[in-house]
Each structure stands twice: as C-alpha cells, then as structure tokens.
Amino acid sequence: MKPPRFDYLAPVSLDEALALLGRHGEEAKVLAGGQSLVPLLNFRLARPAYLIDLNEVPGLDGIRIEDGRIAIGAMTRQRAVETSALVRERCPLLAEAMPQIGHVQIRNRGTIGGSLAHADPAAELPAVMAALGGELVVRSVGGQRVVGAEQFFVRYLTTAIAPGELLVEVRLPAVPPRSGSAFLEVSRRHGDFALVGVAATLVLDAAGVCAASAVALTGVGPTPVVAREAAAVLVGARPGEAAFEEAGRRAAAAVRPESDLHASAEYRQHLAAVLTRRALARAAARAAGSPGNGASPS
Ligand SMILES: Cc1cc2nc3c(=O)[nH]c(=O)nc-3n(C[C@H](O)[C@H](O)[C@H](O)COP(=O)(O)OP(=O)(O)OC[C@H]3O[C@@H](n4cnc5c(N)ncnc54)[C@H](O)[C@@H]3O)c2cc1C
C-alpha cells in the first residue's frame, strides 16, 4: 500500500523543527530512521497531516561523555551506538543489546531515539533504559524536560512525549567499578523482535558481596517491567546459583504477559524466569572479572 497524503517538511535546524512541531502538534509526526514509521504509513495505521523529517537537522546525533554520563543524541543511528568504543567501555549493557535489534540494514537507518519514541513492547532499548535508570531529554519551543525511563514508557506504543515535543537526547549512567551486566533474549528467528528479553546489572563490593542489582524485562507487557523483587534477592549476599534461581522465580511472578501467535503467556513467563537467572549469572561473572575487582566469584 501507499501512504496517505501528507505535507513533507524538512527543517534544517533544531529551532525550525521545534517551531514546526509546535505549530502542527498532534497533526505532525517526525521521521527519524523510518524503520517503524514508514511501514505504519504504508499500512495507513499512521495518518499524519505533516511529516517532519529530522534527517537534515544538525546536532541531534553523536555520543559523548557529559558529567560522567553517556549522552547519545536521539538521531544517532543504532549501528553507530553498536560500534561505539565509548558505549562498549562505559555502557556494555547497551552495547550487548544493540546487535539484537532487527538486522544490520535496519540498524544502519534506525535511530536510538526512534526506537525509544516508538516504544514497541518487545523492543530491547526500553528494557536497557529501565534497568540502567536512564534519562530521556525532551524539548519543545517552551523548553526542555528530563524524564526518567520508568516514567517515559506509558503504555503500548505510547511515551511521555507530548504533542509539540521532540526527544533530543538519551542519558545513561556510566558503569561503576566491579560491575557486570548482561542482555539476553529469545526470539523465533535471528532479527525478530524478542519473545522475552532481560537486561540485568549487578555491582559487587570489595568483598564480592552484591551491593546493587537491577533487572528489567521486555516482551512481557505493554511497557518494560522493572523486576525489583527479583533484583533484591541478590543484594547483600555473594551471588550464587540459589539466588539466581530465586530471582528468576520472582521475575516470572512479577510479569503478566499475554498470549499471541508467537508465544503463549505461560511460555513467556517461563522465559522470564530462565533468562533472568542466566542474565544475572552472566552479569555476576562479568562483575567478578571486571577492572578494580579484588573479589573472586563465589
Ligand atoms: C524487519 C524489522 C525488524 C525489526 N526488529 C526490531 C527488533 O528486533 N527490536 C527493536 O527494538 N526494533 C526492531 N525494529 C524497529 C527498529 O528498531 C526501528 O528502527 C525503530 O523502532 C524506530 O526507529 P527509527 O529511527 O527508524 O524511527 P522512525 O520509524 O522514523 O519513527 C518511529 C516513531 O518514533 C517517532 N520518533 C522518531 N524519532 C523521534 C524523536 N526524536 N522524537 C520524538 N518522536 C520520534 C516517530 O514519529 C514515529 O512515531 C525492526 C524493524 C524492522 C523493519
């Protein structure tokens, strides 16, 4: 099918893009990599009167360190994030999740901001953002606000971005010493959206005791699920198999997935348990071997 008629607007500065968004509000959609929006237009599931193309707007891409955090421009291509040495070093969880998004051709065009703004319930990046406690910077002609990852994802395909606002940047905390992380998912074929995905992080103290941990899941509900009860099992003890098992059980208990043509709710719940256990075990092993660690794994 062909998309419905729309006016194509191609601003060449951020101010111009924000002014257009302010003027056209709910009637406008911004075009980033087009990997989700163009199919939606062609299926006529999206019918914007105005399409505002961000691809000629300078200053919306790039990866840098700011105030000790990693700041990634919304228009940074997914492939650029995937291949960034800075991301690999300072945010290995994000680096590990990136190649699990679709195929390389999709990541060459798709942007980090587009994926987060689209908020697919099975996407990898929302779970990564939730596990890391990332922040999303949104801007409009009226100013800028910073939204925490858990507040950003509101419901199925819906975020806290209001009409007239643009996601301009993503901020992630850099990893502390003696920390490890893992992103694991199961999908039916390579490149498919995850049936279930788990992002896990873990920080050890100098004695090898878990000082902090986080678990977030994708594919198990309309938004990413932060499984606090699961991560809490680890904190205050030396990580080990029994704790990973219990964390998996709690993660499964924390989610209410739905059945669809790809998988039953029961199978998704089973995956939540298994992937949480494995992701935490991998994160713990990585934390034990990470720089600055005098401790050894239990
Ligand atoms: C075959 C296929 C397989 C895929 N597999 C996966 C997968 O496994 N995992 C996964 O996560 N994704 C997958 N995707 C989706 C892909 O990651 C998209 O790139 C992503 O969802 C959207 O990014 P985009 O830059 O292409 O955004 P676009 O398609 O241009 O935009 C998507 C939506 O976000 C809005 N938007 C974009 N940028 C901004 C912004 N800066 N501020 C406010 N709103 C904005 C748009 O208006 C639109 O509503 C797949 C896509 C395809 C075609």
mmCIF file of C-alpha atoms and ligand atoms in Angstrom:
data_model
loop_
_atom_site.group_PDB
_atom_site.id
_atom_site.type_symbol
_atom_site.label_atom_id
_atom_site.label_comp_id
_atom_site.label_asym_id
_atom_site.label_seq_id
_atom_site.Cartn_x
_atom_site.Cartn_y
_atom_site.Cartn_z
ATOM 1 C CA MET A 1 0.000 0.000 0.000
ATOM 2 C CA LYS A 2 0.985 3.630 -0.364
ATOM 3 C CA PRO A 3 0.903 6.141 2.500
ATOM 4 C CA PRO A 4 -1.951 8.631 2.791
ATOM 5 C CA ARG A 5 -1.236 12.197 1.634
ATOM 6 C CA PHE A 6 0.871 14.381 3.929
ATOM 7 C CA ASP A 7 2.880 17.598 3.684
ATOM 8 C CA TYR A 8 6.593 16.827 3.823
ATOM 9 C CA LEU A 9 8.617 19.303 5.874
ATOM 10 C CA ALA A 10 12.422 19.187 6.078
ATOM 11 C CA PRO A 11 13.728 21.604 8.724
ATOM 12 C CA VAL A 12 17.459 22.372 8.721
ATOM 13 C CA SER A 13 17.819 23.432 12.355
ATOM 14 C CA LEU A 14 16.530 22.223 15.707
ATOM 15 C CA ASP A 15 14.739 25.547 16.290
ATOM 16 C CA GLU A 16 12.935 25.186 12.970
ATOM 17 C CA ALA A 17 11.978 21.572 13.749
ATOM 18 C CA LEU A 18 10.616 22.574 17.166
ATOM 19 C CA ALA A 19 8.702 25.517 15.673
ATOM 20 C CA LEU A 20 7.081 23.210 13.111
ATOM 21 C CA LEU A 21 6.218 20.700 15.825
ATOM 22 C CA GLY A 22 4.797 23.484 17.987
ATOM 23 C CA ARG A 23 2.671 24.742 15.096
ATOM 24 C CA HIS A 24 1.325 21.385 13.921
ATOM 25 C CA GLY A 25 1.151 19.490 17.256
ATOM 26 C CA GLU A 26 -0.861 16.283 17.040
ATOM 27 C CA GLU A 27 -1.223 16.600 13.269
ATOM 28 C CA ALA A 28 2.523 16.068 12.809
ATOM 29 C CA LYS A 29 4.839 13.069 13.042
ATOM 30 C CA VAL A 30 8.618 13.271 12.972
ATOM 31 C CA LEU A 31 10.572 10.988 10.670
ATOM 32 C CA ALA A 32 13.840 9.605 12.076
ATOM 33 C CA GLY A 33 15.142 6.353 10.525
ATOM 34 C CA GLY A 34 11.698 5.480 9.152
ATOM 35 C CA GLN A 35 12.076 1.786 10.051
ATOM 36 C CA SER A 36 8.851 1.729 12.068
ATOM 37 C CA LEU A 37 7.080 4.840 10.815
ATOM 38 C CA VAL A 38 7.240 4.121 7.081
ATOM 39 C CA PRO A 39 5.562 0.696 7.425
ATOM 40 C CA LEU A 40 2.916 2.319 9.666
ATOM 41 C CA LEU A 41 2.291 4.961 6.979
ATOM 42 C CA ASN A 42 2.151 2.393 4.208
ATOM 43 C CA PHE A 43 -0.350 0.298 6.147
ATOM 44 C CA ARG A 44 -2.227 3.539 6.873
ATOM 45 C CA LEU A 45 -2.006 2.887 10.594
ATOM 46 C CA ALA A 46 -0.474 6.365 10.952
ATOM 47 C CA ARG A 47 -2.101 9.300 9.102
ATOM 48 C CA PRO A 48 -0.184 12.470 9.950
ATOM 49 C CA ALA A 49 -1.079 15.628 8.010
ATOM 50 C CA TYR A 50 2.575 16.727 8.279
ATOM 51 C CA LEU A 51 5.739 14.644 8.202
ATOM 52 C CA ILE A 52 8.687 16.475 9.746
ATOM 53 C CA ASP A 53 11.933 14.872 8.558
ATOM 54 C CA LEU A 54 14.716 15.164 11.160
ATOM 55 C CA ASN A 55 17.449 13.859 8.880
ATOM 56 C CA GLU A 56 18.741 17.313 7.851
ATOM 57 C CA VAL A 57 18.685 18.727 11.388
ATOM 58 C CA PRO A 58 22.264 19.097 12.641
ATOM 59 C CA GLY A 59 23.331 18.452 16.235
ATOM 60 C CA LEU A 60 20.878 15.663 17.053
ATOM 61 C CA ASP A 61 23.374 12.829 16.746
ATOM 62 C CA GLY A 62 26.631 11.884 18.450
ATOM 63 C CA ILE A 63 27.876 10.052 21.522
ATOM 64 C CA ARG A 64 29.778 11.872 24.256
ATOM 65 C CA ILE A 65 30.557 11.860 27.967
ATOM 66 C CA GLU A 66 28.936 14.658 29.945
ATOM 67 C CA ASP A 67 29.058 14.987 33.750
ATOM 68 C CA GLY A 68 30.275 11.395 33.963
ATOM 69 C CA ARG A 69 27.293 10.083 31.983
ATOM 70 C CA ILE A 70 26.973 8.956 28.407
ATOM 71 C CA ALA A 71 24.828 11.301 26.342
ATOM 72 C CA ILE A 72 23.569 9.986 22.997
ATOM 73 C CA GLY A 73 21.768 12.225 20.518
ATOM 74 C CA ALA A 74 18.322 10.947 19.545
ATOM 75 C CA MET A 75 19.215 10.767 15.831
ATOM 76 C CA THR A 76 22.296 8.616 16.430
ATOM 77 C CA ARG A 77 21.922 5.545 14.224
ATOM 78 C CA GLN A 78 21.580 2.275 16.098
ATOM 79 C CA ARG A 79 24.584 0.914 14.237
ATOM 80 C CA ALA A 80 26.725 3.848 15.417
ATOM 81 C CA VAL A 81 25.776 3.048 19.011
ATOM 82 C CA GLU A 82 26.518 -0.629 18.425
ATOM 83 C CA THR A 83 30.013 0.040 17.064
ATOM 84 C CA SER A 84 30.968 2.816 19.512
ATOM 85 C CA ALA A 85 34.066 2.027 21.612
ATOM 86 C CA LEU A 86 32.807 4.543 24.181
ATOM 87 C CA VAL A 87 29.495 2.693 24.568
ATOM 88 C CA ARG A 88 31.261 -0.662 24.795
ATOM 89 C CA GLU A 89 33.555 0.622 27.525
ATOM 90 C CA ARG A 90 31.157 2.827 29.520
ATOM 91 C CA CYS A 91 27.816 1.106 28.939
ATOM 92 C CA PRO A 92 28.370 -2.541 27.971
ATOM 93 C CA LEU A 93 24.709 -3.462 28.574
ATOM 94 C CA LEU A 94 23.637 -1.121 25.779
ATOM 95 C CA ALA A 95 26.434 -2.414 23.534
ATOM 96 C CA GLU A 96 25.277 -6.005 24.088
ATOM 97 C CA ALA A 97 21.631 -5.228 23.361
ATOM 98 C CA MET A 98 22.216 -3.283 20.127
ATOM 99 C CA PRO A 99 23.059 -6.164 17.743
ATOM 100 C CA GLN A 100 19.891 -7.945 18.890
ATOM 101 C CA ILE A 101 17.737 -5.244 17.272
ATOM 102 C CA GLY A 102 16.476 -6.463 13.896
ATOM 103 C CA HIS A 103 19.123 -6.758 11.172
ATOM 104 C CA VAL A 104 22.137 -4.642 10.394
ATOM 105 C CA GLN A 105 20.346 -2.930 7.485
ATOM 106 C CA ILE A 106 17.632 -1.781 9.908
ATOM 107 C CA ARG A 107 20.200 -0.579 12.440
ATOM 108 C CA ASN A 108 22.034 1.373 9.728
ATOM 109 C CA ARG A 109 18.970 3.634 9.372
ATOM 110 C CA GLY A 110 17.092 3.154 12.660
ATOM 111 C CA THR A 111 17.946 5.624 15.419
ATOM 112 C CA ILE A 112 18.196 5.195 19.174
ATOM 113 C CA GLY A 113 15.619 7.950 19.647
ATOM 114 C CA GLY A 114 13.238 6.444 17.111
ATOM 115 C CA SER A 115 13.263 3.093 18.851
ATOM 116 C CA LEU A 116 12.604 4.659 22.261
ATOM 117 C CA ALA A 117 9.929 7.045 20.971
ATOM 118 C CA HIS A 118 8.193 4.206 19.129
ATOM 119 C CA ALA A 119 8.121 2.189 22.407
ATOM 120 C CA ASP A 120 7.424 -1.228 20.961
ATOM 121 C CA PRO A 121 6.589 -3.534 23.908
ATOM 122 C CA ALA A 122 9.107 -6.121 22.660
ATOM 123 C CA ALA A 123 11.946 -3.695 21.869
ATOM 124 C CA GLU A 124 15.330 -4.104 23.526
ATOM 125 C CA LEU A 125 16.203 -0.472 24.269
ATOM 126 C CA PRO A 126 13.326 0.379 26.655
ATOM 127 C CA ALA A 127 14.400 -2.511 28.930
ATOM 128 C CA VAL A 128 18.032 -1.359 28.803
ATOM 129 C CA MET A 129 16.997 2.184 29.711
ATOM 130 C CA ALA A 130 14.801 0.928 32.567
ATOM 131 C CA ALA A 131 17.479 -1.376 34.007
ATOM 132 C CA LEU A 132 20.098 1.372 33.946
ATOM 133 C CA GLY A 133 17.820 4.129 35.229
ATOM 134 C CA GLY A 134 18.483 6.182 32.104
ATOM 135 C CA GLU A 135 17.001 9.580 31.374
ATOM 136 C CA LEU A 136 15.341 10.940 28.244
ATOM 137 C CA VAL A 137 15.609 14.598 27.337
ATOM 138 C CA VAL A 138 12.599 16.053 25.507
ATOM 139 C CA ARG A 139 12.418 19.565 24.123
ATOM 140 C CA SER A 140 9.726 21.869 22.735
ATOM 141 C CA VAL A 141 9.544 25.570 21.889
ATOM 142 C CA GLY A 142 8.601 26.043 25.547
ATOM 143 C CA GLY A 143 11.786 24.480 26.953
ATOM 144 C CA GLN A 144 13.328 21.190 27.951
ATOM 145 C CA ARG A 145 12.458 18.492 30.469
ATOM 146 C CA VAL A 146 14.164 15.307 31.573
ATOM 147 C CA VAL A 147 12.064 12.165 32.025
ATOM 148 C CA GLY A 148 13.183 9.012 33.868
ATOM 149 C CA ALA A 149 12.960 5.789 31.859
ATOM 150 C CA GLU A 150 10.224 4.299 34.032
ATOM 151 C CA GLN A 151 8.028 7.389 33.604
ATOM 152 C CA PHE A 152 8.805 7.644 29.877
ATOM 153 C CA PHE A 153 7.092 4.413 28.798
ATOM 154 C CA VAL A 154 3.420 4.982 29.496
ATOM 155 C CA ARG A 155 1.607 2.141 27.715
ATOM 156 C CA TYR A 156 1.660 0.160 24.441
ATOM 157 C CA LEU A 157 3.440 2.291 21.789
ATOM 158 C CA THR A 158 2.925 5.367 23.956
ATOM 159 C CA THR A 159 5.502 7.507 25.737
ATOM 160 C CA ALA A 160 5.519 10.648 27.857
ATOM 161 C CA ILE A 161 6.461 12.737 24.780
ATOM 162 C CA ALA A 162 3.643 15.302 24.426
ATOM 163 C CA PRO A 163 2.450 16.801 21.117
ATOM 164 C CA GLY A 164 4.944 19.510 20.131
ATOM 165 C CA GLU A 165 7.834 17.768 21.932
ATOM 166 C CA LEU A 166 10.878 16.089 20.445
ATOM 167 C CA LEU A 167 13.142 13.519 22.063
ATOM 168 C CA VAL A 168 16.594 15.071 21.664
ATOM 169 C CA GLU A 169 18.927 13.030 23.855
ATOM 170 C CA VAL A 170 19.306 9.892 25.920
ATOM 171 C CA ARG A 171 21.465 9.887 29.080
ATOM 172 C CA LEU A 172 22.872 6.792 30.706
ATOM 173 C CA PRO A 173 24.976 6.441 33.828
ATOM 174 C CA ALA A 174 28.486 5.114 33.202
ATOM 175 C CA VAL A 175 29.151 1.734 34.828
ATOM 176 C CA PRO A 176 30.726 1.777 38.294
ATOM 177 C CA PRO A 177 33.806 -0.384 39.026
ATOM 178 C CA ARG A 178 33.230 -4.071 39.897
ATOM 179 C CA SER A 179 30.026 -4.157 37.910
ATOM 180 C CA GLY A 180 28.700 -6.529 35.293
ATOM 181 C CA SER A 181 25.667 -6.668 33.048
ATOM 182 C CA ALA A 182 24.013 -8.939 30.519
ATOM 183 C CA PHE A 183 21.247 -8.695 27.930
ATOM 184 C CA LEU A 184 19.672 -11.982 26.874
ATOM 185 C CA GLU A 185 16.656 -12.631 24.704
ATOM 186 C CA VAL A 186 14.824 -15.397 22.908
ATOM 187 C CA SER A 187 13.272 -14.703 19.529
ATOM 188 C CA ARG A 188 11.860 -17.106 16.971
ATOM 189 C CA ARG A 189 14.399 -16.185 14.293
ATOM 190 C CA HIS A 190 17.527 -14.075 14.273
ATOM 191 C CA GLY A 191 16.471 -10.440 13.807
ATOM 192 C CA ASP A 192 12.916 -10.920 15.061
ATOM 193 C CA PHE A 193 11.555 -8.921 17.962
ATOM 194 C CA ALA A 194 12.174 -10.684 21.279
ATOM 195 C CA LEU A 195 9.572 -13.048 22.684
ATOM 196 C CA VAL A 196 11.151 -12.079 26.003
ATOM 197 C CA GLY A 197 14.338 -10.158 26.753
ATOM 198 C CA VAL A 198 16.084 -9.497 30.053
ATOM 199 C CA ALA A 199 18.527 -6.730 30.950
ATOM 200 C CA ALA A 200 20.407 -7.356 34.199
ATOM 201 C CA THR A 201 23.068 -5.403 36.084
ATOM 202 C CA LEU A 202 24.995 -6.205 39.221
ATOM 203 C CA VAL A 203 27.612 -4.348 41.308
ATOM 204 C CA LEU A 204 29.920 -6.105 43.778
ATOM 205 C CA ASP A 205 31.655 -4.532 46.770
ATOM 206 C CA ALA A 206 35.336 -5.130 47.504
ATOM 207 C CA ALA A 207 34.479 -8.340 49.381
ATOM 208 C CA GLY A 208 32.474 -9.792 46.487
ATOM 209 C CA VAL A 209 29.084 -9.091 48.065
ATOM 210 C CA CYS A 210 26.385 -7.736 45.767
ATOM 211 C CA ALA A 211 25.894 -4.038 46.521
ATOM 212 C CA ALA A 212 23.283 -3.288 43.852
ATOM 213 C CA SER A 213 21.391 -5.051 41.098
ATOM 214 C CA ALA A 214 18.649 -4.304 38.566
ATOM 215 C CA VAL A 215 16.516 -6.465 36.294
ATOM 216 C CA ALA A 216 14.223 -5.209 33.526
ATOM 217 C CA LEU A 217 12.249 -7.301 31.059
ATOM 218 C CA THR A 218 10.823 -6.688 27.617
ATOM 219 C CA GLY A 219 8.114 -8.631 25.750
ATOM 220 C CA VAL A 220 6.111 -9.360 28.882
ATOM 221 C CA GLY A 221 3.728 -6.406 28.970
ATOM 222 C CA PRO A 222 2.844 -3.112 27.307
ATOM 223 C CA THR A 223 5.939 -1.373 28.751
ATOM 224 C CA PRO A 224 9.262 -2.656 30.117
ATOM 225 C CA VAL A 225 8.889 -4.259 33.543
ATOM 226 C CA VAL A 226 11.416 -3.456 36.266
ATOM 227 C CA ALA A 227 11.546 -6.556 38.491
ATOM 228 C CA ARG A 228 12.689 -5.005 41.771
ATOM 229 C CA GLU A 229 11.781 -8.038 43.871
ATOM 230 C CA ALA A 230 13.947 -10.200 41.657
ATOM 231 C CA ALA A 231 16.999 -7.945 41.888
ATOM 232 C CA ALA A 232 16.549 -7.557 45.656
ATOM 233 C CA VAL A 233 17.318 -11.259 46.180
ATOM 234 C CA LEU A 234 20.911 -10.628 45.145
ATOM 235 C CA VAL A 235 21.661 -7.561 47.239
ATOM 236 C CA GLY A 236 23.621 -8.122 50.454
ATOM 237 C CA ALA A 237 24.859 -11.618 49.604
ATOM 238 C CA ARG A 238 27.577 -13.212 47.496
ATOM 239 C CA PRO A 239 25.923 -14.024 44.167
ATOM 240 C CA GLY A 240 25.270 -17.727 43.612
ATOM 241 C CA GLU A 241 23.016 -20.231 41.827
ATOM 242 C CA ALA A 242 20.312 -20.360 44.521
ATOM 243 C CA ALA A 243 19.894 -16.593 44.430
ATOM 244 C CA PHE A 244 19.806 -16.547 40.601
ATOM 245 C CA GLU A 245 17.079 -19.232 40.658
ATOM 246 C CA GLU A 246 15.007 -17.343 43.205
ATOM 247 C CA ALA A 247 15.435 -14.092 41.250
ATOM 248 C CA GLY A 248 14.170 -15.901 38.150
ATOM 249 C CA ARG A 249 11.108 -17.161 40.015
ATOM 250 C CA ARG A 250 10.367 -13.654 41.280
ATOM 251 C CA ALA A 251 10.807 -12.119 37.827
ATOM 252 C CA ALA A 252 8.298 -14.600 36.404
ATOM 253 C CA ALA A 253 5.886 -13.793 39.233
ATOM 254 C CA ALA A 254 6.245 -10.054 38.540
ATOM 255 C CA VAL A 255 5.095 -10.215 34.915
ATOM 256 C CA ARG A 256 1.671 -10.765 33.324
ATOM 257 C CA PRO A 257 2.466 -11.487 29.671
ATOM 258 C CA GLU A 258 -0.262 -12.119 27.106
ATOM 259 C CA SER A 259 -0.526 -14.959 24.624
ATOM 260 C CA ASP A 260 -0.262 -14.128 20.942
ATOM 261 C CA LEU A 261 0.538 -16.002 17.734
ATOM 262 C CA HIS A 262 4.253 -16.008 18.608
ATOM 263 C CA ALA A 263 4.127 -17.499 22.123
ATOM 264 C CA SER A 264 1.761 -18.371 24.952
ATOM 265 C CA ALA A 265 1.683 -16.369 28.166
ATOM 266 C CA GLU A 266 2.960 -19.448 30.044
ATOM 267 C CA TYR A 267 5.957 -19.834 27.759
ATOM 268 C CA ARG A 268 6.809 -16.134 28.122
ATOM 269 C CA GLN A 269 6.624 -16.453 31.901
ATOM 270 C CA HIS A 270 8.930 -19.479 31.734
ATOM 271 C CA LEU A 271 11.369 -17.482 29.590
ATOM 272 C CA ALA A 272 11.259 -14.618 32.086
ATOM 273 C CA ALA A 273 12.477 -16.988 34.820
ATOM 274 C CA VAL A 274 15.146 -18.719 32.741
ATOM 275 C CA LEU A 275 16.534 -15.575 31.128
ATOM 276 C CA THR A 276 16.611 -13.660 34.423
ATOM 277 C CA ARG A 277 18.558 -16.494 36.064
ATOM 278 C CA ARG A 278 21.025 -16.704 33.194
ATOM 279 C CA ALA A 279 21.421 -12.936 32.765
ATOM 280 C CA LEU A 280 22.145 -12.429 36.458
ATOM 281 C CA ALA A 281 24.650 -15.296 36.477
ATOM 282 C CA ARG A 282 26.419 -13.797 33.482
ATOM 283 C CA ALA A 283 26.348 -10.297 34.980
ATOM 284 C CA ALA A 284 27.812 -11.633 38.244
ATOM 285 C CA ALA A 285 30.617 -13.462 36.448
ATOM 286 C CA ARG A 286 31.428 -10.316 34.495
ATOM 287 C CA ALA A 287 31.351 -8.182 37.650
ATOM 288 C CA ALA A 288 33.776 -10.580 39.342
ATOM 289 C CA GLY A 289 36.155 -10.260 36.412
ATOM 290 C CA SER A 290 35.716 -6.520 35.870
ATOM 291 C CA PRO A 291 38.521 -3.973 36.420
ATOM 292 C CA GLY A 292 39.066 -2.853 40.021
ATOM 293 C CA ASN A 293 37.783 -6.092 41.464
ATOM 294 C CA GLY A 294 39.812 -7.812 44.145
ATOM 295 C CA ALA A 295 36.999 -10.301 44.742
ATOM 296 C CA SER A 296 36.558 -13.667 43.108
ATOM 297 C CA PRO A 297 33.215 -15.214 42.084
ATOM 298 C CA SER A 298 31.596 -17.499 44.640
HETATM 299 C C1 LIG B 1 12.092 -6.022 9.915
HETATM 300 C C2 LIG B 1 12.266 -5.188 11.149
HETATM 301 C C3 LIG B 1 12.710 -5.794 12.311
HETATM 302 C C4 LIG B 1 12.882 -5.038 13.463
HETATM 303 N N1 LIG B 1 13.310 -5.659 14.594
HETATM 304 C C5 LIG B 1 13.444 -4.946 15.732
HETATM 305 C C6 LIG B 1 13.882 -5.566 16.939
HETATM 306 O O1 LIG B 1 14.179 -6.749 16.999
HETATM 307 N N2 LIG B 1 13.963 -4.771 18.052
HETATM 308 C C7 LIG B 1 13.655 -3.433 18.032
HETATM 309 O O2 LIG B 1 13.741 -2.783 19.067
HETATM 310 N N3 LIG B 1 13.255 -2.830 16.899
HETATM 311 C C8 LIG B 1 13.150 -3.546 15.757
HETATM 312 N N4 LIG B 1 12.736 -2.911 14.616
HETATM 313 C C9 LIG B 1 12.382 -1.473 14.687
HETATM 314 C C10 LIG B 1 13.624 -0.602 14.509
HETATM 315 O O3 LIG B 1 14.455 -0.693 15.648
HETATM 316 C C11 LIG B 1 13.269 0.868 14.290
HETATM 317 O O4 LIG B 1 14.444 1.451 13.828
HETATM 318 C C12 LIG B 1 12.817 1.672 15.473
HETATM 319 O O5 LIG B 1 11.705 1.133 16.108
HETATM 320 C C13 LIG B 1 12.386 3.068 15.062
HETATM 321 O O6 LIG B 1 13.494 3.869 14.845
HETATM 322 P P1 LIG B 1 13.533 4.845 13.603
HETATM 323 O O7 LIG B 1 14.694 5.743 13.818
HETATM 324 O O8 LIG B 1 13.501 4.060 12.356
HETATM 325 O O9 LIG B 1 12.209 5.710 13.833
HETATM 326 P P2 LIG B 1 11.005 6.063 12.853
HETATM 327 O O10 LIG B 1 10.456 4.818 12.235
HETATM 328 O O11 LIG B 1 11.384 7.168 11.952
HETATM 329 O O12 LIG B 1 9.971 6.626 13.942
HETATM 330 C C14 LIG B 1 9.310 5.761 14.849
HETATM 331 C C15 LIG B 1 8.342 6.573 15.723
HETATM 332 O O13 LIG B 1 9.071 7.378 16.649
HETATM 333 C C16 LIG B 1 8.795 8.776 16.422
HETATM 334 N N5 LIG B 1 10.086 9.451 16.599
HETATM 335 C C17 LIG B 1 11.245 9.146 15.987
HETATM 336 N N6 LIG B 1 12.239 9.930 16.433
HETATM 337 C C18 LIG B 1 11.694 10.765 17.350
HETATM 338 C C19 LIG B 1 12.213 11.789 18.170
HETATM 339 N N7 LIG B 1 13.499 12.125 18.165
HETATM 340 N N8 LIG B 1 11.361 12.444 19.000
HETATM 341 C C20 LIG B 1 10.046 12.098 19.051
HETATM 342 N N9 LIG B 1 9.492 11.124 18.304
HETATM 343 C C21 LIG B 1 10.312 10.462 17.466
HETATM 344 C C22 LIG B 1 8.239 8.856 15.019
HETATM 345 O O14 LIG B 1 7.405 9.981 14.845
HETATM 346 C C23 LIG B 1 7.479 7.547 14.919
HETATM 347 O O15 LIG B 1 6.237 7.676 15.569
HETATM 348 C C24 LIG B 1 12.594 -3.635 13.449
HETATM 349 C C25 LIG B 1 12.165 -3.004 12.270
HETATM 350 C C26 LIG B 1 12.006 -3.774 11.117
HETATM 351 C C27 LIG B 1 11.558 -3.085 9.875
#
